[in-house]
Amino acid sequence: MGYKKILVTSALPYANGHIHLGHIAGAYLPADIYVRYQRLRGQKVLYIGGSDEYGVPITLTALKEGTTPKDVIDRYHNANAEAFRRLGISYDIYGRTSWDLHIDTTQSFFTNLYNKQYIFPREMELWYSTKTNRFLPDRYVKGQCPRCGYEDANGDECEKCGAQYSAKELINPRANIPGDNSTPVLKTSLHWFLNLPKFQEKLTQWLESHPEWRSNVRGIAWSWIEDLRPRCITRDTDWGVPIPLDHPDAMNKRIYVWFDAPIGYVTNTRQWGIDKYNDPYAWEDWWKNPDTRLIHFIGKDNVPFHAVIFPAMLMGQDNFILADNVVGNEYLNIFNRRTGKSEKGSKSRGNMIRVSWAIDKLGTNSIRYYICSIMPESKDSDFDWNEFRNHYNGELCDIVGNFVHRTLTMIMKNFDGKVPSPGIMDEADNAMLSAISTAKEGVAESIETFRFRLALERWVDLARKANVYFDSKQPWATRKTDIERTGTTLYVCAQVVKALAILMNPFIPDGSLELCSIINYEIKQQGPEGGDDIWEEITKPLHAGFSLNPPKVLFPKMEAEFIEQIAEEHEKGLAS
């Protein structure tokens, strides 16, 4: 289908802690690369993000810190929004699920589903603390995992094996509230359920229509669809969206965070339309327009919600589009230098790498480059400090940066900083120029099929070929004997530099803009309205006589001692 607009979402992170590089590798960098590429193509693309601010993890953090949920979400929403901004994650809006507008959107979803009899009440047994006289929602109870036996599993999922289950299945449960680790008892409570089995046929048809999706996403989605059960969408808490029913049991309960969180995409699109156009209905042209292509970027733990539950919720509304792709990455783990083993990032271990800390120490260019180069697209990958330095120095500095710097330096010294006039082109010259077109098409194809590691490799490979070409032509020698030959070589190299600058933009936007300023080329910033196809300019030459600015080192080398110091700080828990 030929789409006229693209709507992109990244999973909303909980506003109860700082975002870390595992989050970036999972849902945010791949989405941003894709969005930036589509903007370069002149596409109408809207990128929606924001904070997930309801749910038990928020209230549990507030209880542990002795503060209020509002204080928690305000602190972490602002901190995470700033971290995303500094890393260049180019949202069109970074919204909040605590907005009044979100309550309206969520209650509208709930009411529509309820009126169509997709939501029904049912009594269920839940853990109850007799010490504090309260029901214990998922994260308020811990115990032994019913799947792997891990002793400190949460009430809804096991951090060790990744299993999801109902809290009632926990073995040896205990309350998980400050001042209360008592053994709870089972007590009956009335809750409301989304009747997922009613959507089984539609979900099956929808998933069957997308054989191109990644196997990990399809596998998880099929496992859910083949065993669909009604899912509880309310919780015993006072923090969250009120249940829009006139029922006594609804008063002290709230809508479950995993029902309201993906609705946040719709809320934030509504707010974007109001902010930008003062139009409360502008969002409908994105969410109810069949010309829109909806793409979700998530970590694999969010697959059931984006490939099963949220689509069912949308099916139960009126004329909402469904996702054309759900792009789910695996996990970014941490390589422990002391044990020589990979381990999952964990707050309790203190081994996560906070985005803001990483930017302070390393800058954005190196982080975006390395994370993309090891992006866990088909299997888990490891953040390894030694490999971080090797990738950055060996590829970004020695291949891309080196080629750019020596090309521009020679043009500055031998041709007064102007693109030289080419002479007669030989086979090697034409092959190098053809490689630009090949790279342009290859990077585009890789990004459009969500293979971001391959796209980055193809960009670097263009610089690698250019270095081979440069060395074979030896312009440092020919400038003494054949200045016309030197001019031809550097003319060709100047075209490669321009191509590298534009191709770099989705991956390393800061580095791209810096190189563009050196070669006096401007990449126009284009928004959701679309614009020119800048990608096509990759193969349009910088004409002879075009003035360039003096070069500078784009990607300074990182010394082993510096990385060692950073790695030690991380291992001491200073980065989490």
PDB file of N, CA and C in Angstrom, residues 97-164:
ATOM      1  N   THR A  97       1.383  11.082  30.435  1.00  0.00           N
ATOM      2  CA  THR A  97       0.105  10.414  30.674  1.00  0.00           C
ATOM      3  C   THR A  97      -0.605  10.968  31.906  1.00  0.00           C
ATOM      4  N   SER A  98       0.033  11.897  32.609  1.00  0.00           N
ATOM      5  CA  SER A  98      -0.639  12.532  33.753  1.00  0.00           C
ATOM      6  C   SER A  98      -1.458  13.748  33.326  1.00  0.00           C
ATOM      7  N   TRP A  99      -1.408  14.090  32.044  1.00  0.00           N
ATOM      8  CA  TRP A  99      -2.227  15.203  31.557  1.00  0.00           C
ATOM      9  C   TRP A  99      -3.713  14.881  31.691  1.00  0.00           C
ATOM     10  N   ASP A 100      -4.511  15.921  31.958  1.00  0.00           N
ATOM     11  CA  ASP A 100      -5.965  15.745  31.990  1.00  0.00           C
ATOM     12  C   ASP A 100      -6.476  15.225  30.652  1.00  0.00           C
ATOM     13  N   LEU A 101      -5.841  15.651  29.574  1.00  0.00           N
ATOM     14  CA  LEU A 101      -6.248  15.200  28.249  1.00  0.00           C
ATOM     15  C   LEU A 101      -6.127  13.688  28.118  1.00  0.00           C
ATOM     16  N   HIS A 102      -5.136  13.119  28.820  1.00  0.00           N
ATOM     17  CA  HIS A 102      -4.950  11.674  28.745  1.00  0.00           C
ATOM     18  C   HIS A 102      -6.061  10.939  29.493  1.00  0.00           C
ATOM     19  N   ILE A 103      -6.503  11.507  30.578  1.00  0.00           N
ATOM     20  CA  ILE A 103      -7.643  10.906  31.286  1.00  0.00           C
ATOM     21  C   ILE A 103      -8.844  10.849  30.347  1.00  0.00           C
ATOM     22  N   ASP A 104      -9.088  11.929  29.628  1.00  0.00           N
ATOM     23  CA  ASP A 104     -10.202  11.975  28.683  1.00  0.00           C
ATOM     24  C   ASP A 104     -10.043  10.919  27.588  1.00  0.00           C
ATOM     25  N   THR A 105      -8.835  10.808  27.030  1.00  0.00           N
ATOM     26  CA  THR A 105      -8.611   9.849  25.944  1.00  0.00           C
ATOM     27  C   THR A 105      -8.785   8.417  26.430  1.00  0.00           C
ATOM     28  N   THR A 106      -8.198   8.112  27.589  1.00  0.00           N
ATOM     29  CA  THR A 106      -8.253   6.751  28.122  1.00  0.00           C
ATOM     30  C   THR A 106      -9.675   6.355  28.497  1.00  0.00           C
ATOM     31  N   GLN A 107     -10.379   7.255  29.139  1.00  0.00           N
ATOM     32  CA  GLN A 107     -11.764   6.942  29.523  1.00  0.00           C
ATOM     33  C   GLN A 107     -12.654   6.768  28.294  1.00  0.00           C
ATOM     34  N   SER A 108     -12.358   7.495  27.227  1.00  0.00           N
ATOM     35  CA  SER A 108     -13.102   7.325  25.984  1.00  0.00           C
ATOM     36  C   SER A 108     -12.875   5.927  25.407  1.00  0.00           C
ATOM     37  N   PHE A 109     -11.605   5.476  25.401  1.00  0.00           N
ATOM     38  CA  PHE A 109     -11.288   4.124  24.947  1.00  0.00           C
ATOM     39  C   PHE A 109     -12.043   3.097  25.778  1.00  0.00           C
ATOM     40  N   PHE A 110     -11.962   3.239  27.100  1.00  0.00           N
ATOM     41  CA  PHE A 110     -12.601   2.292  28.021  1.00  0.00           C
ATOM     42  C   PHE A 110     -14.109   2.243  27.780  1.00  0.00           C
ATOM     43  N   THR A 111     -14.725   3.429  27.693  1.00  0.00           N
ATOM     44  CA  THR A 111     -16.183   3.501  27.534  1.00  0.00           C
ATOM     45  C   THR A 111     -16.631   2.866  26.226  1.00  0.00           C
ATOM     46  N   ASN A 112     -15.910   3.137  25.151  1.00  0.00           N
ATOM     47  CA  ASN A 112     -16.273   2.534  23.856  1.00  0.00           C
ATOM     48  C   ASN A 112     -16.223   1.010  23.926  1.00  0.00           C
ATOM     49  N   LEU A 113     -15.171   0.486  24.526  1.00  0.00           N
ATOM     50  CA  LEU A 113     -15.034  -0.966  24.655  1.00  0.00           C
ATOM     51  C   LEU A 113     -16.108  -1.536  25.579  1.00  0.00           C
ATOM     52  N   TYR A 114     -16.393  -0.831  26.655  1.00  0.00           N
ATOM     53  CA  TYR A 114     -17.401  -1.297  27.617  1.00  0.00           C
ATOM     54  C   TYR A 114     -18.790  -1.322  26.972  1.00  0.00           C
ATOM     55  N   ASN A 115     -19.125  -0.258  26.235  1.00  0.00           N
ATOM     56  CA  ASN A 115     -20.453  -0.180  25.602  1.00  0.00           C
ATOM     57  C   ASN A 115     -20.632  -1.244  24.523  1.00  0.00           C
ATOM     58  N   LYS A 116     -19.534  -1.684  23.946  1.00  0.00           N
ATOM     59  CA  LYS A 116     -19.605  -2.734  22.918  1.00  0.00           C
ATOM     60  C   LYS A 116     -19.433  -4.127  23.525  1.00  0.00           C
ATOM     61  N   GLN A 117     -19.446  -4.178  24.855  1.00  0.00           N
ATOM     62  CA  GLN A 117     -19.383  -5.437  25.612  1.00  0.00           C
ATOM     63  C   GLN A 117     -18.051  -6.184  25.407  1.00  0.00           C
ATOM     64  N   TYR A 118     -16.997  -5.406  25.210  1.00  0.00           N
ATOM     65  CA  TYR A 118     -15.652  -5.988  25.175  1.00  0.00           C
ATOM     66  C   TYR A 118     -14.993  -5.952  26.557  1.00  0.00           C
ATOM     67  N   ILE A 119     -15.627  -5.265  27.513  1.00  0.00           N
ATOM     68  CA  ILE A 119     -15.128  -5.193  28.885  1.00  0.00           C
ATOM     69  C   ILE A 119     -16.227  -5.705  29.812  1.00  0.00           C
ATOM     70  N   PHE A 120     -15.837  -6.549  30.756  1.00  0.00           N
ATOM     71  CA  PHE A 120     -16.822  -7.110  31.686  1.00  0.00           C
ATOM     72  C   PHE A 120     -16.196  -7.216  33.080  1.00  0.00           C
ATOM     73  N   PRO A 121     -17.028  -7.219  34.156  1.00  0.00           N
ATOM     74  CA  PRO A 121     -16.516  -7.354  35.522  1.00  0.00           C
ATOM     75  C   PRO A 121     -16.387  -8.824  35.920  1.00  0.00           C
ATOM     76  N   ARG A 122     -15.425  -9.080  36.807  1.00  0.00           N
ATOM     77  CA  ARG A 122     -15.259 -10.448  37.323  1.00  0.00           C
ATOM     78  C   ARG A 122     -14.531 -10.348  38.669  1.00  0.00           C
ATOM     79  N   GLU A 123     -14.958 -11.206  39.601  1.00  0.00           N
ATOM     80  CA  GLU A 123     -14.245 -11.269  40.875  1.00  0.00           C
ATOM     81  C   GLU A 123     -12.991 -12.124  40.706  1.00  0.00           C
ATOM     82  N   MET A 124     -11.928 -11.726  41.438  1.00  0.00           N
ATOM     83  CA  MET A 124     -10.691 -12.484  41.372  1.00  0.00           C
ATOM     84  C   MET A 124     -10.016 -12.452  42.738  1.00  0.00           C
ATOM     85  N   GLU A 125      -9.208 -13.450  42.990  1.00  0.00           N
ATOM     86  CA  GLU A 125      -8.465 -13.510  44.249  1.00  0.00           C
ATOM     87  C   GLU A 125      -7.128 -12.800  44.092  1.00  0.00           C
ATOM     88  N   LEU A 126      -6.851 -11.885  45.015  1.00  0.00           N
ATOM     89  CA  LEU A 126      -5.601 -11.121  44.983  1.00  0.00           C
ATOM     90  C   LEU A 126      -4.937 -11.168  46.353  1.00  0.00           C
ATOM     91  N   TRP A 127      -3.642 -10.938  46.357  1.00  0.00           N
ATOM     92  CA  TRP A 127      -2.928 -10.884  47.627  1.00  0.00           C
ATOM     93  C   TRP A 127      -3.325  -9.622  48.395  1.00  0.00           C
ATOM     94  N   TYR A 128      -3.509  -9.819  49.695  1.00  0.00           N
ATOM     95  CA  TYR A 128      -3.973  -8.726  50.555  1.00  0.00           C
ATOM     96  C   TYR A 128      -3.123  -8.716  51.819  1.00  0.00           C
ATOM     97  N   SER A 129      -2.635  -7.527  52.184  1.00  0.00           N
ATOM     98  CA  SER A 129      -1.822  -7.398  53.391  1.00  0.00           C
ATOM     99  C   SER A 129      -2.725  -7.084  54.581  1.00  0.00           C
ATOM    100  N   THR A 130      -2.762  -7.982  55.551  1.00  0.00           N
ATOM    101  CA  THR A 130      -3.553  -7.731  56.762  1.00  0.00           C
ATOM    102  C   THR A 130      -2.839  -6.729  57.669  1.00  0.00           C
ATOM    103  N   LYS A 131      -1.545  -6.535  57.421  1.00  0.00           N
ATOM    104  CA  LYS A 131      -0.781  -5.579  58.234  1.00  0.00           C
ATOM    105  C   LYS A 131      -1.150  -4.140  57.882  1.00  0.00           C
ATOM    106  N   THR A 132      -1.299  -3.869  56.578  1.00  0.00           N
ATOM    107  CA  THR A 132      -1.611  -2.501  56.147  1.00  0.00           C
ATOM    108  C   THR A 132      -3.048  -2.376  55.634  1.00  0.00           C
ATOM    109  N   ASN A 133      -3.788  -3.496  55.674  1.00  0.00           N
ATOM    110  CA  ASN A 133      -5.184  -3.502  55.223  1.00  0.00           C
ATOM    111  C   ASN A 133      -5.334  -2.936  53.805  1.00  0.00           C
ATOM    112  N   ARG A 134      -4.595  -3.545  52.873  1.00  0.00           N
ATOM    113  CA  ARG A 134      -4.666  -3.091  51.484  1.00  0.00           C
ATOM    114  C   ARG A 134      -4.380  -4.246  50.534  1.00  0.00           C
ATOM    115  N   PHE A 135      -4.987  -4.182  49.361  1.00  0.00           N
ATOM    116  CA  PHE A 135      -4.631  -5.127  48.308  1.00  0.00           C
ATOM    117  C   PHE A 135      -3.232  -4.797  47.804  1.00  0.00           C
ATOM    118  N   LEU A 136      -2.553  -5.819  47.335  1.00  0.00           N
ATOM    119  CA  LEU A 136      -1.184  -5.649  46.860  1.00  0.00           C
ATOM    120  C   LEU A 136      -1.150  -5.844  45.342  1.00  0.00           C
ATOM    121  N   PRO A 137      -1.161  -4.741  44.578  1.00  0.00           N
ATOM    122  CA  PRO A 137      -1.012  -4.870  43.121  1.00  0.00           C
ATOM    123  C   PRO A 137       0.336  -5.504  42.777  1.00  0.00           C
ATOM    124  N   ASP A 138       0.514  -5.796  41.502  1.00  0.00           N
ATOM    125  CA  ASP A 138       1.653  -6.583  41.016  1.00  0.00           C
ATOM    126  C   ASP A 138       2.979  -6.323  41.719  1.00  0.00           C
ATOM    127  N   ARG A 139       3.441  -5.073  41.675  1.00  0.00           N
ATOM    128  CA  ARG A 139       4.781  -4.762  42.184  1.00  0.00           C
ATOM    129  C   ARG A 139       4.821  -4.592  43.701  1.00  0.00           C
ATOM    130  N   TYR A 140       3.643  -4.683  44.340  1.00  0.00           N
ATOM    131  CA  TYR A 140       3.604  -4.569  45.797  1.00  0.00           C
ATOM    132  C   TYR A 140       3.806  -5.928  46.461  1.00  0.00           C
ATOM    133  N   VAL A 141       4.058  -6.944  45.659  1.00  0.00           N
ATOM    134  CA  VAL A 141       4.275  -8.276  46.219  1.00  0.00           C
ATOM    135  C   VAL A 141       5.444  -8.923  45.479  1.00  0.00           C
ATOM    136  N   LYS A 142       6.246  -9.665  46.213  1.00  0.00           N
ATOM    137  CA  LYS A 142       7.353 -10.416  45.622  1.00  0.00           C
ATOM    138  C   LYS A 142       7.291 -11.848  46.136  1.00  0.00           C
ATOM    139  N   GLY A 143       8.085 -12.697  45.479  1.00  0.00           N
ATOM    140  CA  GLY A 143       8.109 -14.092  45.893  1.00  0.00           C
ATOM    141  C   GLY A 143       8.957 -14.916  44.949  1.00  0.00           C
ATOM    142  N   GLN A 144       8.740 -16.221  44.975  1.00  0.00           N
ATOM    143  CA  GLN A 144       9.511 -17.140  44.139  1.00  0.00           C
ATOM    144  C   GLN A 144       8.830 -17.300  42.783  1.00  0.00           C
ATOM    145  N   CYS A 145       9.607 -17.147  41.723  1.00  0.00           N
ATOM    146  CA  CYS A 145       9.069 -17.275  40.364  1.00  0.00           C
ATOM    147  C   CYS A 145       8.497 -18.674  40.152  1.00  0.00           C
ATOM    148  N   PRO A 146       7.260 -18.779  39.660  1.00  0.00           N
ATOM    149  CA  PRO A 146       6.663 -20.109  39.430  1.00  0.00           C
ATOM    150  C   PRO A 146       7.285 -20.842  38.228  1.00  0.00           C
ATOM    151  N   ARG A 147       8.098 -20.147  37.453  1.00  0.00           N
ATOM    152  CA  ARG A 147       8.713 -20.766  36.268  1.00  0.00           C
ATOM    153  C   ARG A 147      10.145 -21.224  36.542  1.00  0.00           C
ATOM    154  N   CYS A 148      10.997 -20.313  37.061  1.00  0.00           N
ATOM    155  CA  CYS A 148      12.412 -20.650  37.219  1.00  0.00           C
ATOM    156  C   CYS A 148      12.860 -20.775  38.669  1.00  0.00           C
ATOM    157  N   GLY A 149      12.005 -20.375  39.612  1.00  0.00           N
ATOM    158  CA  GLY A 149      12.347 -20.501  41.020  1.00  0.00           C
ATOM    159  C   GLY A 149      13.122 -19.338  41.593  1.00  0.00           C
ATOM    160  N   TYR A 150      13.361 -18.261  40.822  1.00  0.00           N
ATOM    161  CA  TYR A 150      14.066 -17.068  41.311  1.00  0.00           C
ATOM    162  C   TYR A 150      13.350 -16.527  42.542  1.00  0.00           C
ATOM    163  N   GLU A 151      14.106 -16.253  43.594  1.00  0.00           N
ATOM    164  CA  GLU A 151      13.500 -15.954  44.902  1.00  0.00           C
ATOM    165  C   GLU A 151      12.973 -14.527  45.039  1.00  0.00           C
ATOM    166  N   ASP A 152      13.383 -13.615  44.122  1.00  0.00           N
ATOM    167  CA  ASP A 152      13.013 -12.205  44.283  1.00  0.00           C
ATOM    168  C   ASP A 152      12.217 -11.713  43.075  1.00  0.00           C
ATOM    169  N   ALA A 153      11.310 -12.548  42.598  1.00  0.00           N
ATOM    170  CA  ALA A 153      10.517 -12.205  41.416  1.00  0.00           C
ATOM    171  C   ALA A 153       9.416 -11.214  41.774  1.00  0.00           C
ATOM    172  N   ASN A 154       9.077 -10.339  40.812  1.00  0.00           N
ATOM    173  CA  ASN A 154       7.975  -9.406  41.002  1.00  0.00           C
ATOM    174  C   ASN A 154       6.643 -10.135  40.895  1.00  0.00           C
ATOM    175  N   GLY A 155       5.574  -9.418  41.260  1.00  0.00           N
ATOM    176  CA  GLY A 155       4.259 -10.038  41.262  1.00  0.00           C
ATOM    177  C   GLY A 155       3.682 -10.311  39.896  1.00  0.00           C
ATOM    178  N   ASP A 156       4.229  -9.676  38.852  1.00  0.00           N
ATOM    179  CA  ASP A 156       3.684  -9.891  37.510  1.00  0.00           C
ATOM    180  C   ASP A 156       4.695 -10.454  36.521  1.00  0.00           C
ATOM    181  N   GLU A 157       5.994 -10.354  36.844  1.00  0.00           N
ATOM    182  CA  GLU A 157       7.004 -10.878  35.927  1.00  0.00           C
ATOM    183  C   GLU A 157       8.296 -11.154  36.681  1.00  0.00           C
ATOM    184  N   CYS A 158       9.079 -12.055  36.122  1.00  0.00           N
ATOM    185  CA  CYS A 158      10.358 -12.426  36.729  1.00  0.00           C
ATOM    186  C   CYS A 158      11.487 -11.703  35.995  1.00  0.00           C
ATOM    187  N   GLU A 159      12.270 -10.945  36.732  1.00  0.00           N
ATOM    188  CA  GLU A 159      13.381 -10.210  36.133  1.00  0.00           C
ATOM    189  C   GLU A 159      14.455 -11.141  35.611  1.00  0.00           C
ATOM    190  N   LYS A 160      14.549 -12.334  36.202  1.00  0.00           N
ATOM    191  CA  LYS A 160      15.626 -13.257  35.824  1.00  0.00           C
ATOM    192  C   LYS A 160      15.312 -14.017  34.537  1.00  0.00           C
ATOM    193  N   CYS A 161      14.121 -14.613  34.446  1.00  0.00           N
ATOM    194  CA  CYS A 161      13.815 -15.441  33.268  1.00  0.00           C
ATOM    195  C   CYS A 161      12.862 -14.771  32.292  1.00  0.00           C
ATOM    196  N   GLY A 162      12.265 -13.624  32.690  1.00  0.00           N
ATOM    197  CA  GLY A 162      11.374 -12.892  31.792  1.00  0.00           C
ATOM    198  C   GLY A 162       9.950 -13.407  31.749  1.00  0.00           C
ATOM    199  N   ALA A 163       9.622 -14.419  32.561  1.00  0.00           N
ATOM    200  CA  ALA A 163       8.269 -14.989  32.539  1.00  0.00           C
ATOM    201  C   ALA A 163       7.247 -13.973  33.042  1.00  0.00           C
ATOM    202  N   GLN A 164       6.043 -14.016  32.472  1.00  0.00           N
ATOM    203  CA  GLN A 164       4.922 -13.211  32.934  1.00  0.00           C
ATOM    204  C   GLN A 164       3.849 -14.149  33.457  1.00  0.00           C
TER     205      GLN A 164
END
